[in-house]
Amino acid sequence: MPQQQCSFASRRIGSAAIVACTLLAIGAARPAPADVIGDIVDQVSQANYIYYLEDLLYTHEGDTRGLPPYDDDHDAARDNILALFTDLGLEATLDPFQYSPFPPRDTFYNVVAVKEGLVRPDEIYVCGAHYDSVDQSPGADDNGSGVAAVMEAARVLSQYDFEA
């Protein structure tokens, strides 16, 4: 089956989410001149977002990141997210959690990346999405578009230091 591109709606949702994550992070910074904020926002790349969504997150027809037992696409997406965060120089880990309604596999993993604040490291801002999807769905809108947005926000924001 040929791979289908993700919908335009997914791209628009992702673009809005990237801007929202970026503005959230800017709120954690010390007051920044408008030109710095503009520089940050200008670095957001739709091409990168589409690359994450279409090539790293397994969001094509025929891929599945649905309900357990998860298959290779689910775990590969997780590993790609972790690799990107690590490559960006972020402190990235897999955070295990137990969810027992799905035996025999009851351990699952969140991918967590941290960019510690310079002045208020205990003040935490979270930008997140989930990389699993509805069963029998390629997951472009549930929630691959959100994950791609978080990945692009991480790419841009990892280059800056923030107070929190």
Coordinates of N, CA, C and O in Angstrom, one line a residue:
M1 N 0.8 -1.2 0.0 CA 0.0 0.0 0.0 C 0.9 1.2 0.0 O 1.8 1.4 0.8
P2 N 0.7 2.2 -0.9 CA 1.5 3.4 -0.9 C 1.2 4.3 0.3 O 0.1 4.3 0.8
Q3 N 2.3 4.9 0.8 CA 2.1 5.8 1.9 C 1.4 7.1 1.5 O 1.7 7.6 0.4
Q4 N 0.5 7.5 2.3 CA -0.2 8.8 2.1 C 0.3 9.9 2.9 O 0.8 9.6 4.0
Q5 N 0.4 11.1 2.4 CA 0.8 12.2 3.1 C -0.2 12.6 4.2 O -1.4 12.3 4.0
C6 N 0.3 13.2 5.2 CA -0.6 13.6 6.3 C -1.4 14.8 5.8 O -1.0 15.5 4.9
S7 N -2.5 15.0 6.5 CA -3.5 16.0 6.0 C -3.0 17.4 6.3 O -2.2 17.7 7.2
F8 N -3.6 18.3 5.5 CA -3.3 19.7 5.7 C -3.7 20.2 7.1 O -3.1 21.0 7.7
A9 N -4.8 19.6 7.6 CA -5.3 19.9 8.9 C -4.2 19.6 10.0 O -4.0 20.3 10.9
S10 N -3.6 18.5 9.8 CA -2.5 18.1 10.7 C -1.4 19.1 10.7 O -0.9 19.5 11.8
R11 N -1.0 19.6 9.6 CA 0.0 20.6 9.5 C -0.4 21.9 10.1 O 0.4 22.6 10.8
R12 N -1.7 22.3 10.0 CA -2.1 23.6 10.6 C -2.2 23.4 12.1 O -1.8 24.3 12.8
I13 N -2.7 22.3 12.6 CA -2.7 22.0 14.0 C -1.3 22.1 14.6 O -1.1 22.7 15.6
G14 N -0.4 21.5 13.9 CA 1.0 21.4 14.4 C 1.6 22.8 14.4 O 2.3 23.1 15.4
S15 N 1.4 23.6 13.4 CA 1.9 25.0 13.4 C 1.4 25.8 14.6 O 2.2 26.5 15.2
A16 N 0.2 25.7 14.9 CA -0.4 26.4 16.0 C 0.2 25.9 17.3 O 0.5 26.7 18.2
A17 N 0.4 24.6 17.4 CA 1.0 24.0 18.6 C 2.4 24.4 18.8 O 2.9 24.7 19.9
I18 N 3.2 24.5 17.7 CA 4.6 25.0 17.8 C 4.6 26.4 18.3 O 5.4 26.7 19.2
V19 N 3.8 27.2 17.8 CA 3.8 28.6 18.3 C 3.4 28.7 19.8 O 4.0 29.4 20.6
A20 N 2.4 27.9 20.2 CA 2.0 27.9 21.6 C 3.1 27.4 22.5 O 3.3 28.0 23.5
C21 N 3.8 26.3 22.1 CA 4.9 25.9 22.9 C 6.0 26.9 23.0 O 6.6 27.1 24.0
T22 N 6.3 27.6 21.9 CA 7.3 28.6 21.8 C 7.0 29.7 22.7 O 7.8 30.2 23.5
L23 N 5.7 30.2 22.7 CA 5.3 31.3 23.5 C 5.3 30.9 25.0 O 5.7 31.7 25.9
L24 N 5.0 29.7 25.3 CA 5.0 29.2 26.7 C 6.5 29.3 27.2 O 6.8 29.7 28.3
A25 N 7.4 28.8 26.4 CA 8.8 28.8 26.8 C 9.3 30.3 26.9 O 10.1 30.6 27.8
I26 N 8.9 31.1 26.0 CA 9.4 32.5 26.1 C 8.9 33.1 27.4 O 9.6 33.9 28.0
G27 N 7.7 32.7 27.9 CA 7.2 33.2 29.1 C 8.1 32.8 30.3 O 8.1 33.5 31.4
A28 N 8.9 31.8 30.2 CA 9.8 31.3 31.2 C 11.1 32.1 31.2 O 11.9 32.0 32.1
A29 N 11.3 32.9 30.2 CA 12.5 33.6 30.0 C 12.5 35.0 30.7 O 11.4 35.5 31.1
R30 N 13.6 35.5 31.0 CA 13.6 36.9 31.5 C 13.1 37.8 30.4 O 13.0 37.4 29.2
P31 N 12.6 39.0 30.7 CA 12.1 39.8 29.6 C 13.1 39.9 28.4 O 14.2 40.2 28.6
A32 N 12.5 39.6 27.2 CA 13.4 39.5 26.1 C 13.0 40.6 25.1 O 11.8 40.9 24.9
P33 N 13.9 41.2 24.4 CA 13.6 42.2 23.4 C 12.7 41.5 22.3 O 12.9 40.3 22.0
A34 N 11.9 42.3 21.7 CA 11.0 41.8 20.7 C 11.7 41.2 19.5 O 11.3 40.2 19.0
D35 N 12.9 41.7 19.2 CA 13.7 41.1 18.1 C 14.2 39.6 18.5 O 14.2 38.8 17.6
V36 N 14.5 39.4 19.7 CA 14.8 38.0 20.2 C 13.6 37.1 20.0 O 13.7 36.0 19.5
I37 N 12.5 37.5 20.5 CA 11.3 36.7 20.4 C 11.0 36.5 18.9 O 10.7 35.4 18.5
G38 N 11.1 37.5 18.1 CA 10.9 37.3 16.6 C 11.9 36.3 16.0 O 11.5 35.5 15.2
D39 N 13.1 36.4 16.5 CA 14.1 35.4 16.0 C 13.7 34.0 16.3 O 13.9 33.1 15.5
I40 N 13.2 33.8 17.5 CA 12.8 32.5 18.0 C 11.7 32.0 17.1 O 11.7 30.9 16.6
V41 N 10.7 32.8 17.0 CA 9.5 32.4 16.2 C 9.8 32.1 14.8 O 9.4 31.2 14.1
D42 N 10.7 33.0 14.2 CA 11.1 32.8 12.8 C 11.9 31.5 12.5 O 11.9 31.1 11.4
Q43 N 12.4 30.9 13.5 CA 13.2 29.7 13.3 C 12.3 28.5 13.2 O 12.7 27.4 12.8
V44 N 11.0 28.6 13.5 CA 10.1 27.5 13.4 C 10.0 27.1 11.9 O 9.7 28.0 11.0
S45 N 10.2 25.8 11.6 CA 10.2 25.4 10.2 C 9.1 24.4 9.9 O 9.0 23.3 10.5
Q46 N 8.2 24.7 9.0 CA 7.2 23.8 8.6 C 7.8 22.6 7.9 O 7.3 21.5 8.1
A47 N 8.9 22.7 7.2 CA 9.6 21.6 6.6 C 10.0 20.6 7.7 O 9.9 19.4 7.5
N48 N 10.6 21.1 8.7 CA 11.0 20.2 9.8 C 9.8 19.5 10.4 O 9.9 18.3 10.7
Y49 N 8.8 20.3 10.7 CA 7.6 19.7 11.3 C 7.0 18.6 10.4 O 6.7 17.5 10.9
I50 N 6.9 18.8 9.1 CA 6.4 17.8 8.2 C 7.4 16.6 8.2 O 6.9 15.4 8.2
Y51 N 8.7 16.8 8.2 CA 9.6 15.7 8.3 C 9.4 14.8 9.5 O 9.3 13.6 9.4
Y52 N 9.2 15.5 10.7 CA 9.0 14.7 11.9 C 7.7 13.9 11.8 O 7.6 12.7 12.0
L53 N 6.6 14.6 11.3 CA 5.3 13.9 11.2 C 5.3 12.8 10.2 O 4.8 11.7 10.5
E54 N 5.9 13.0 9.1 CA 5.8 12.0 8.0 C 6.9 10.9 8.0 O 6.7 9.8 7.6
D55 N 8.1 11.3 8.6 CA 9.2 10.3 8.5 C 9.6 9.7 9.8 O 10.3 8.7 9.8
L56 N 9.4 10.4 10.9 CA 9.8 9.9 12.2 C 8.7 9.3 13.1 O 9.0 8.6 14.1
L57 N 7.5 9.6 12.9 CA 6.4 9.3 13.8 C 5.5 8.2 13.3 O 4.5 7.9 14.0
Y58 N 5.7 7.7 12.2 CA 4.9 6.6 11.7 C 3.4 6.9 11.6 O 2.6 6.3 12.3
T59 N 3.1 8.0 10.9 CA 1.7 8.5 10.8 C 1.1 8.2 9.4 O 0.1 8.9 9.0
H60 N 1.5 7.3 8.7 CA 1.0 7.0 7.4 C -0.1 5.9 7.5 O 0.0 5.0 8.4
E61 N -0.9 5.8 6.5 CA -1.9 4.7 6.4 C -1.1 3.4 6.4 O -0.1 3.3 5.6
G62 N -1.5 2.5 7.2 CA -0.8 1.2 7.2 C 0.1 1.1 8.4 O 0.5 0.0 8.9
D63 N 0.5 2.3 9.0 CA 1.3 2.3 10.2 C 0.3 2.2 11.4 O -0.8 2.6 11.2
T64 N 0.8 1.7 12.5 CA -0.1 1.7 13.7 C 0.7 2.0 14.9 O 1.7 1.4 15.1
R65 N 0.2 2.9 15.7 CA 0.7 3.1 17.0 C -0.5 3.0 18.0 O -0.6 3.7 19.0
G66 N -1.4 2.1 17.7 CA -2.6 2.0 18.4 C -2.5 1.3 19.8 O -1.4 1.2 20.3
L67 N -3.6 0.8 20.2 CA -3.7 0.2 21.5 C -2.8 -1.1 21.6 O -2.5 -1.7 20.6
P68 N -2.4 -1.4 22.8 CA -1.5 -2.6 23.0 C -2.2 -3.8 22.5 O -3.4 -3.9 22.5
P69 N -1.4 -4.9 22.1 CA 0.0 -4.8 22.2 C 0.6 -3.9 21.1 O 0.3 -4.1 19.9
Y70 N 1.4 -3.0 21.5 CA 2.0 -2.0 20.6 C 3.0 -2.8 19.6 O 3.6 -3.8 20.0
D71 N 3.1 -2.3 18.5 CA 3.9 -3.0 17.5 C 5.2 -2.2 17.3 O 5.5 -1.2 18.0
D72 N 6.0 -2.5 16.3 CA 7.3 -1.9 16.1 C 7.1 -0.4 15.7 O 8.0 0.4 16.1
D73 N 6.0 0.0 15.1 CA 5.9 1.4 14.7 C 5.8 2.3 16.0 O 6.4 3.4 16.1
H74 N 5.1 1.8 17.0 CA 5.0 2.6 18.3 C 6.3 2.8 18.9 O 6.7 3.9 19.3
D75 N 7.1 1.7 19.0 CA 8.4 1.7 19.7 C 9.4 2.5 18.9 O 10.2 3.2 19.4
A76 N 9.3 2.4 17.5 CA 10.2 3.1 16.7 C 10.0 4.6 16.8 O 10.9 5.4 16.8
A77 N 8.7 5.0 16.8 CA 8.4 6.4 17.0 C 9.0 6.9 18.4 O 9.6 8.0 18.4
R78 N 8.8 6.2 19.4 CA 9.3 6.5 20.7 C 10.8 6.7 20.6 O 11.4 7.7 21.1
D79 N 11.5 5.8 20.0 CA 13.0 5.8 19.9 C 13.4 7.0 19.0 O 14.5 7.6 19.3
N80 N 12.7 7.4 18.0 CA 13.0 8.5 17.2 C 12.9 9.8 18.0 O 13.7 10.8 17.8
I81 N 11.8 9.9 18.8 CA 11.6 11.1 19.6 C 12.8 11.2 20.6 O 13.4 12.3 20.7
L82 N 13.1 10.2 21.3 CA 14.2 10.2 22.2 C 15.5 10.6 21.5 O 16.3 11.4 22.1
A83 N 15.8 10.0 20.4 CA 17.0 10.3 19.6 C 17.1 11.8 19.3 O 18.2 12.4 19.4
L84 N 16.0 12.3 18.8 CA 16.0 13.8 18.4 C 16.3 14.6 19.6 O 17.2 15.5 19.6
F85 N 15.6 14.4 20.7 CA 15.8 15.2 21.9 C 17.3 15.1 22.4 O 17.9 16.1 22.8
T86 N 17.9 13.9 22.3 CA 19.3 13.7 22.7 C 20.2 14.4 21.8 O 21.1 15.1 22.2
D87 N 19.9 14.3 20.5 CA 20.8 15.0 19.5 C 20.7 16.5 19.7 O 21.7 17.2 19.3
L88 N 19.6 17.0 20.2 CA 19.5 18.5 20.5 C 20.3 18.9 21.7 O 20.3 20.1 22.1
G89 N 20.9 17.9 22.4 CA 21.6 18.2 23.6 C 20.7 18.3 24.9 O 21.2 18.8 25.9
L90 N 19.5 17.9 24.8 CA 18.6 17.9 25.9 C 18.9 16.7 26.8 O 19.3 15.7 26.3
E91 N 18.6 16.8 28.1 CA 18.6 15.7 29.0 C 17.3 14.9 28.7 O 16.3 15.3 29.1
A92 N 17.5 13.8 28.0 CA 16.3 13.0 27.5 C 16.3 11.6 28.1 O 17.4 11.0 28.1
T93 N 15.2 11.2 28.6 CA 15.1 9.8 29.2 C 13.7 9.2 28.8 O 12.8 9.9 28.4
L94 N 13.7 7.9 29.0 CA 12.4 7.2 28.9 C 12.0 7.0 30.4 O 12.7 6.5 31.2
D95 N 10.8 7.5 30.6 CA 10.2 7.4 32.0 C 9.1 6.3 32.0 O 8.1 6.5 31.5
P96 N 9.5 5.2 32.7 CA 8.5 4.0 32.7 C 7.3 4.3 33.6 O 7.4 5.0 34.6
F97 N 6.2 3.8 33.2 CA 5.0 3.8 34.0 C 4.2 2.5 33.8 O 4.3 1.9 32.8
Q98 N 3.5 2.1 34.8 CA 2.7 0.9 34.8 C 1.2 1.2 34.4 O 0.7 2.2 34.9
Y99 N 0.7 0.4 33.5 CA -0.7 0.5 33.1 C -1.2 -0.9 32.8 O -0.9 -1.5 31.8
S100 N -1.9 -1.4 33.8 CA -2.2 -2.9 33.8 C -3.3 -3.4 32.9 O -3.4 -4.6 32.8
P101 N -4.2 -2.6 32.4 CA -5.3 -3.2 31.5 C -4.8 -3.9 30.3 O -5.6 -4.5 29.6
F102 N -3.5 -3.8 30.0 CA -3.0 -4.4 28.7 C -2.0 -5.4 28.9 O -0.8 -5.3 28.5
P103 N -2.3 -6.5 29.6 CA -1.3 -7.6 29.7 C -1.0 -8.2 28.4 O -1.9 -8.2 27.5
P104 N 0.1 -8.8 28.1 CA 1.2 -9.1 29.1 C 2.1 -7.8 29.2 O 3.0 -7.8 30.1
R105 N 1.9 -6.8 28.4 CA 2.8 -5.7 28.5 C 2.1 -4.6 29.3 O 1.1 -4.1 28.9
D106 N 2.7 -4.4 30.5 CA 2.0 -3.4 31.3 C 3.0 -2.2 31.7 O 2.6 -1.3 32.4
T107 N 4.2 -2.2 31.1 CA 5.1 -1.1 31.3 C 5.2 -0.3 30.0 O 5.4 -0.9 29.0
F108 N 5.0 0.9 30.1 CA 5.0 1.8 29.0 C 6.0 3.0 29.3 O 6.4 3.1 30.5
Y109 N 6.2 3.8 28.3 CA 7.3 4.8 28.5 C 6.8 6.2 28.0 O 6.4 6.3 26.9
N110 N 7.0 7.2 28.8 CA 6.9 8.6 28.3 C 8.4 9.0 27.9 O 9.3 8.5 28.5
V111 N 8.5 9.8 26.9 CA 9.7 10.3 26.5 C 9.8 11.7 27.1 O 8.9 12.6 26.9
V112 N 10.8 12.0 28.0 CA 10.9 13.2 28.7 C 12.2 13.9 28.4 O 13.3 13.2 28.4
A113 N 12.2 15.1 28.0 CA 13.4 15.9 27.7 C 13.3 17.2 28.6 O 12.2 17.8 28.8
V114 N 14.4 17.6 29.1 CA 14.5 18.7 30.1 C 15.5 19.7 29.6 O 16.7 19.3 29.2
K115 N 15.2 20.9 29.7 CA 16.1 22.1 29.5 C 16.0 22.9 30.7 O 15.0 23.6 31.0
E116 N 16.9 22.7 31.6 CA 16.8 23.3 33.0 C 17.0 24.8 32.9 O 17.9 25.3 32.2
G117 N 16.2 25.5 33.7 CA 16.3 26.9 33.8 C 17.6 27.4 34.5 O 18.1 26.7 35.4
L118 N 18.1 28.5 34.2 CA 19.3 29.0 34.8 C 19.1 29.7 36.1 O 20.0 29.6 37.0
V119 N 18.0 30.3 36.3 CA 17.8 31.0 37.5 C 16.8 30.3 38.5 O 17.0 30.3 39.7
R120 N 15.7 29.8 37.9 CA 14.6 29.1 38.6 C 14.5 27.7 38.1 O 13.4 27.4 37.5
P121 N 15.4 26.8 38.3 CA 15.4 25.5 37.8 C 14.2 24.6 38.3 O 13.8 23.7 37.6
D122 N 13.7 25.0 39.4 CA 12.5 24.2 40.0 C 11.2 24.7 39.4 O 10.2 24.0 39.7
E123 N 11.2 25.7 38.7 CA 10.0 26.2 38.0 C 9.9 25.6 36.7 O 10.7 25.8 35.8
I124 N 8.9 24.7 36.5 CA 8.8 23.8 35.3 C 7.7 24.2 34.4 O 6.5 24.4 34.9
Y125 N 7.9 24.3 33.2 CA 6.9 24.5 32.1 C 6.9 23.2 31.3 O 7.9 22.7 30.9
V126 N 5.7 22.7 31.0 CA 5.5 21.5 30.3 C 4.9 21.7 29.0 O 3.9 22.4 28.9
C127 N 5.5 21.2 27.9 CA 4.9 21.2 26.6 C 4.9 19.7 26.2 O 5.9 19.1 26.0
G128 N 3.7 19.2 26.0 CA 3.6 17.7 25.7 C 2.6 17.3 24.7 O 1.7 18.1 24.3
A129 N 2.7 16.1 24.3 CA 1.7 15.4 23.5 C 1.9 13.9 23.6 O 2.9 13.5 24.2
H130 N 1.0 13.1 23.1 CA 1.2 11.6 23.3 C 1.5 11.0 21.9 O 1.0 11.4 20.9
Y131 N 2.4 10.0 21.9 CA 2.8 9.4 20.7 C 2.1 8.1 20.3 O 2.4 7.5 19.3
D132 N 1.2 7.6 21.2 CA 0.4 6.5 20.8 C -0.8 7.0 20.0 O -1.0 8.2 19.9
S133 N -1.6 6.1 19.4 CA -2.7 6.6 18.7 C -3.9 5.7 18.9 O -3.8 4.6 19.4
V134 N -5.0 6.1 18.3 CA -6.2 5.3 18.3 C -5.9 4.0 17.5 O -5.3 4.0 16.5
D135 N -6.4 2.9 18.0 CA -6.2 1.6 17.4 C -6.7 1.6 15.9 O -7.7 2.2 15.6
Q136 N -5.9 1.1 15.0 CA -6.1 1.0 13.6 C -6.1 2.4 12.9 O -6.7 2.6 11.9
S137 N -5.4 3.3 13.5 CA -5.2 4.6 13.0 C -3.8 4.9 12.8 O -2.9 4.5 13.6
P138 N -3.4 5.7 11.7 CA -2.1 6.0 11.5 C -1.6 7.1 12.5 O -0.4 7.3 12.7
G139 N -2.5 7.8 13.2 CA -2.1 8.6 14.3 C -1.7 10.0 13.9 O -1.2 10.8 14.7
A140 N -2.0 10.5 12.7 CA -1.5 11.8 12.3 C -2.1 12.9 13.2 O -1.5 13.8 13.5
D141 N -3.4 12.8 13.5 CA -4.1 13.8 14.3 C -4.2 13.3 15.7 O -4.8 14.0 16.6
D142 N -3.8 12.1 16.1 CA -4.0 11.5 17.4 C -2.7 10.8 17.8 O -2.7 9.6 17.8
N143 N -1.8 11.4 18.2 CA -1.5 12.8 18.4 C -0.2 13.1 17.7 O 0.6 13.9 18.3
G144 N 0.0 12.6 16.6 CA 1.3 12.8 15.9 C 1.5 14.3 15.6 O 2.7 14.7 15.6
S145 N 0.5 15.0 15.2 CA 0.6 16.4 14.9 C 1.1 17.2 16.2 O 2.0 18.0 16.1
G146 N 0.6 16.8 17.3 CA 1.1 17.4 18.6 C 2.6 17.0 18.9 O 3.3 17.9 19.3
V147 N 2.9 15.8 18.7 CA 4.3 15.3 19.0 C 5.3 16.0 18.0 O 6.3 16.5 18.4
A148 N 4.9 16.1 16.7 CA 5.8 16.8 15.8 C 6.0 18.3 16.2 O 7.1 18.9 16.1
A149 N 4.9 18.9 16.7 CA 5.0 20.3 17.2 C 5.9 20.4 18.4 O 6.8 21.3 18.5
V150 N 5.9 19.5 19.3 CA 6.8 19.5 20.5 C 8.2 19.3 20.0 O 9.1 19.9 20.5
M151 N 8.4 18.4 19.0 CA 9.7 18.1 18.5 C 10.3 19.4 17.9 O 11.5 19.7 18.1
E152 N 9.5 20.1 17.1 CA 10.0 21.3 16.5 C 10.2 22.4 17.5 O 11.2 23.1 17.4
A153 N 9.4 22.5 18.4 CA 9.6 23.5 19.5 C 10.9 23.2 20.3 O 11.7 24.1 20.6
A154 N 11.1 21.9 20.5 CA 12.4 21.5 21.2 C 13.6 21.9 20.4 O 14.6 22.3 20.9
R155 N 13.5 21.7 19.1 CA 14.6 22.0 18.2 C 15.0 23.5 18.3 O 16.1 23.9 18.4
V156 N 14.0 24.3 18.2 CA 14.2 25.8 18.3 C 14.6 26.2 19.6 O 15.6 26.9 19.8
L157 N 13.9 25.8 20.7 CA 14.1 26.3 22.0 C 15.4 25.8 22.7 O 15.9 26.4 23.6
S158 N 15.8 24.6 22.2 CA 17.1 24.0 22.8 C 18.3 24.9 22.6 O 19.3 24.8 23.3
Q159 N 18.2 25.9 21.7 CA 19.3 26.7 21.4 C 19.4 27.9 22.3 O 20.4 28.7 22.2
Y160 N 18.4 28.1 23.2 CA 18.4 29.3 24.1 C 18.4 28.9 25.5 O 18.1 27.7 25.9
D161 N 18.9 29.8 26.3 CA 18.8 29.6 27.8 C 17.7 30.4 28.3 O 17.4 31.6 27.9
F162 N 17.0 29.9 29.3 CA 15.8 30.5 29.9 C 16.0 30.6 31.4 O 16.7 29.8 32.0
E163 N 15.3 31.5 32.1 CA 15.4 31.6 33.5 C 14.8 30.4 34.2 O 15.3 29.9 35.2
A164 N 13.7 29.9 33.6 CA 12.9 28.8 34.2 C 12.8 27.7 33.2 O 13.0 27.9 32.0

